[in-house]
Amino acid sequence: MSTLTLTINKQNYQLENLDARTTLLDVCRQHLQITGPKKGCDHGQCGACTILINGQRVNSCLTLAIMHDGDEITTIEGIGMPDSLSALQQAFKDNDAFQCGYCTPGQICSATALIEEVKQNWPSHVSTDLQHPNGRLVQEIAERMSGNICRCSAYPNIIKAISQVLESQLSESTIQSTDNAEQHSSVTGIWSPPPSEAQLGKASVNNKTSNATTGGRL
């Protein structure tokens, strides 16, 4: 391929005689000086290089540039700049959802796509209702963001930032309401996964044993 045309952040770029093995991440950083996407693990495991391709999140370190001629590519620069932050970027700032900031571009790109997925009622691995998943639940957000690692462990504040934007953008009619306090969208403390079936079984057995012992004492 002699000439490759890429549309990144609504701007066309032409690359001549690009090595076919060049990843989209390396094209952005090394050829076009679009340095928002970060090279972390370079194996698709940390999410620091996450960008949007046709609205969907992709690890740019794992996809070749030549595969995306004609696609709409968006990096963190296309979501918002310091003088024109998106609502999500502002929420990350308001909630201190970063420390070193290295993973933040990938986190925000991923969360931007996450919000659109929730609006379209896409279920996740932890969704109990596949037709009407409640994307504002802490467990849902954590699961949907699990491909993005923050080595500073700013996860609680990242979830708060995403929740803040979801609350403002989602109408109540699109998400089923619930009376369960554990499913409320407000975030406090550090999220932990729900108990497994095995743990619930043990708790039930222990409860029965405790009741039997107490009854004997009485």
C-alpha atoms as one frame of an Amber mdcrd trajectory, in Angstrom:
protein
   0.000   0.000   0.000   1.588   3.264  -1.097  -0.772   5.841   0.461  -2.904
   5.435   3.565  -5.527   7.998   4.544  -6.670   8.075   8.147  -9.395  10.278
   9.602  -8.394  11.131  13.153 -10.356  13.666  15.196 -12.178  14.729  12.005
  -8.912  15.567  10.246  -7.492  13.604   7.329  -3.885  12.414   7.397  -2.035
  10.798   4.509   0.887   8.473   5.114   3.162   7.381   2.295   4.695   3.909
   2.126   3.833   3.075   5.737   5.160  -0.251   6.987   2.138  -2.562   6.999
   3.127  -3.821  10.463   2.757  -0.384  12.086   0.098  -0.213  14.779  -2.421
   2.589  14.962  -0.901   3.620  18.295   2.556   4.048  16.766   1.132   5.974
  13.812  -0.544   8.414  16.197   2.422   8.887  18.496   5.435   8.474  16.226
   4.192   9.647  12.830   1.485  12.214  13.594   2.546  13.471  17.048  -0.897
  12.740  18.458   0.386  11.804  21.884  -2.863  11.498  23.867  -3.016   7.690
  23.524  -0.350   6.249  25.806   1.799   3.190  25.291   1.547   1.181  28.478
   1.913  -2.584  28.232   1.830  -2.676  24.395  -0.010  -6.006  24.744  -3.636
  -4.849  25.008  -3.861  -5.530  28.735  -3.747  -2.094  30.403  -6.045   0.054
  28.260  -3.805   3.140  28.324  -3.885   3.262  24.515  -7.682   3.071  24.224
  -9.171   5.176  21.419 -12.539   5.212  19.662 -12.980   3.741  16.198 -16.410
   4.365  14.704 -17.609   5.077  18.233 -16.339   1.846  19.759 -13.369   1.540
  22.094 -10.313  -0.226  20.757  -6.822  -0.932  22.091  -4.799   0.923  19.484
  -1.646  -1.063  20.287  -3.314  -4.211  18.934  -4.714  -2.929  15.643  -2.788
  -2.137  12.476  -3.140   1.310  10.947  -3.742  -0.080   7.458  -6.958  -1.707
   8.716  -8.635   1.647   9.327  -8.635   3.527   6.040 -12.029   5.278   6.004
 -12.832   4.752   9.675 -13.669   7.566  12.094 -10.907   7.562  14.701 -11.132
   9.625  17.878  -8.396  10.083  20.457  -8.572  12.023  23.713  -7.678  15.177
  21.757 -10.901  14.789  19.787 -13.013  14.417  22.928 -11.895  17.684  24.480
  -8.934  19.979  25.020  -7.986  21.970  28.161 -10.032  24.978  27.045 -13.037
  22.894  25.948 -13.406  19.895  28.246 -16.139  17.364  27.665 -18.584  16.687
  30.491 -16.714  13.502  31.305 -13.322  15.204  31.364 -14.738  17.851  33.692
 -16.173  15.116  35.918 -12.761  13.432  36.122 -11.317  16.782  37.171 -14.083
  17.483  39.693 -13.731  14.067  41.317  -9.913  13.805  41.284 -10.242  10.662
  39.166  -6.515  10.506  38.405  -3.146  10.796  40.077  -0.221  10.465  37.672
  -2.660  10.806  34.749  -0.901   8.361  32.441  -3.910   6.093  32.050  -6.450
   8.941  32.047  -6.745   9.423  28.238  -7.578   5.741  27.823  -9.920   5.801
  30.818 -11.871   8.758  29.413 -12.037   7.318  25.890 -13.298   4.033  27.307
 -15.810   5.753  29.589 -17.071   7.900  26.696 -17.948   4.740  24.776 -19.308
   3.140  27.950 -21.869   5.924  28.364 -23.101   5.428  24.808 -23.308   1.653
  25.375 -25.406   2.220  28.492 -27.707   4.597  26.602 -28.270   1.822  24.056
 -28.989  -0.728  26.821 -26.017  -2.926  26.003 -25.677  -5.520  28.783 -22.393
  -6.391  30.439 -21.090  -9.617  31.950 -22.662  -8.763  35.320 -26.043  -7.551
  34.022 -28.914  -9.434  35.635 -31.486  -8.083  33.164 -30.220  -8.364  29.595
 -33.108  -6.328  28.193 -32.852  -3.418  30.624 -29.411  -3.437  32.276 -28.941
  -0.768  34.924 -25.695   0.720  33.676 -25.511   3.156  36.588 -24.816   0.454
  39.153 -21.331   0.502  40.642 -20.829  -3.143  39.687 -21.844  -2.406  36.099
 -19.456   0.529  35.734 -16.598  -1.422  37.301 -17.187  -4.365  34.968 -17.458
  -2.184  31.869 -14.229  -0.347  32.786 -12.329  -3.496  33.749 -10.180  -3.318
  30.601  -8.578  -0.090  31.809  -6.000  -0.397  34.571  -5.073   2.481  36.886
  -1.828   1.701  38.678  -2.460   4.640  41.047  -5.710   2.905  42.094  -7.992
   5.882  41.523 -10.857   3.491  40.774 -13.405   4.836  43.328 -13.107   8.367
  41.949 -13.150   7.138  38.347 -16.445   5.402  39.086 -17.743   8.563  40.768
 -16.869  10.652  37.709 -18.599   8.257  35.329 -21.626   8.023  37.638 -21.880
  11.816  37.719 -22.120  12.008  33.934 -24.484   9.049  33.667 -26.799  10.668
  36.217 -26.971  13.870  34.183 -27.337  12.227  30.767 -29.646   9.301  31.358
 -33.363   9.840  31.796 -35.126   7.806  34.457 -37.319   6.176  31.818 -34.404
   4.386  30.183 -33.189   2.659  33.338 -35.305   0.508  35.648 -35.564   1.986
  39.125 -34.768  -0.184  42.122 -35.391  -0.013  45.845 -32.297  -2.032  46.651
 -29.859   0.263  48.480 -26.917  -1.727  47.176 -27.935  -0.833  43.622 -28.058
   2.927  44.199 -25.809   4.821  41.786 -24.099   6.947  44.437 -20.592   5.701
  45.154 -18.992   5.534  48.553 -15.830   3.751  49.587 -14.066   1.184  47.423
 -16.118  -1.135  45.270 -15.799  -4.841  45.953 -17.329  -7.686  43.931 -20.602
  -9.258  45.102 -20.352 -12.545  47.058 -20.179 -15.735  45.057 -22.779 -18.490
  45.230 -20.330 -20.562  47.287 -19.916 -17.724  49.781 -23.676 -17.237  50.018
 -24.086 -20.968  50.630 -21.532 -20.931  53.439 -23.177 -17.904  55.007 -26.527
 -19.709  54.999 -25.030 -22.804  56.633 -23.201 -20.732  59.252 -26.390 -18.830
  60.007 -28.310 -22.069  60.578 -25.538 -23.385  62.841 -25.488 -20.156  64.833
 -29.255 -20.246  65.278 -29.153 -23.859  66.431 -26.398 -23.095  68.971 -28.221
 -20.054  70.285 -31.424 -22.077  70.632 -29.586 -24.708  72.678 -28.257 -22.110
  75.061 -31.706 -20.679  75.634
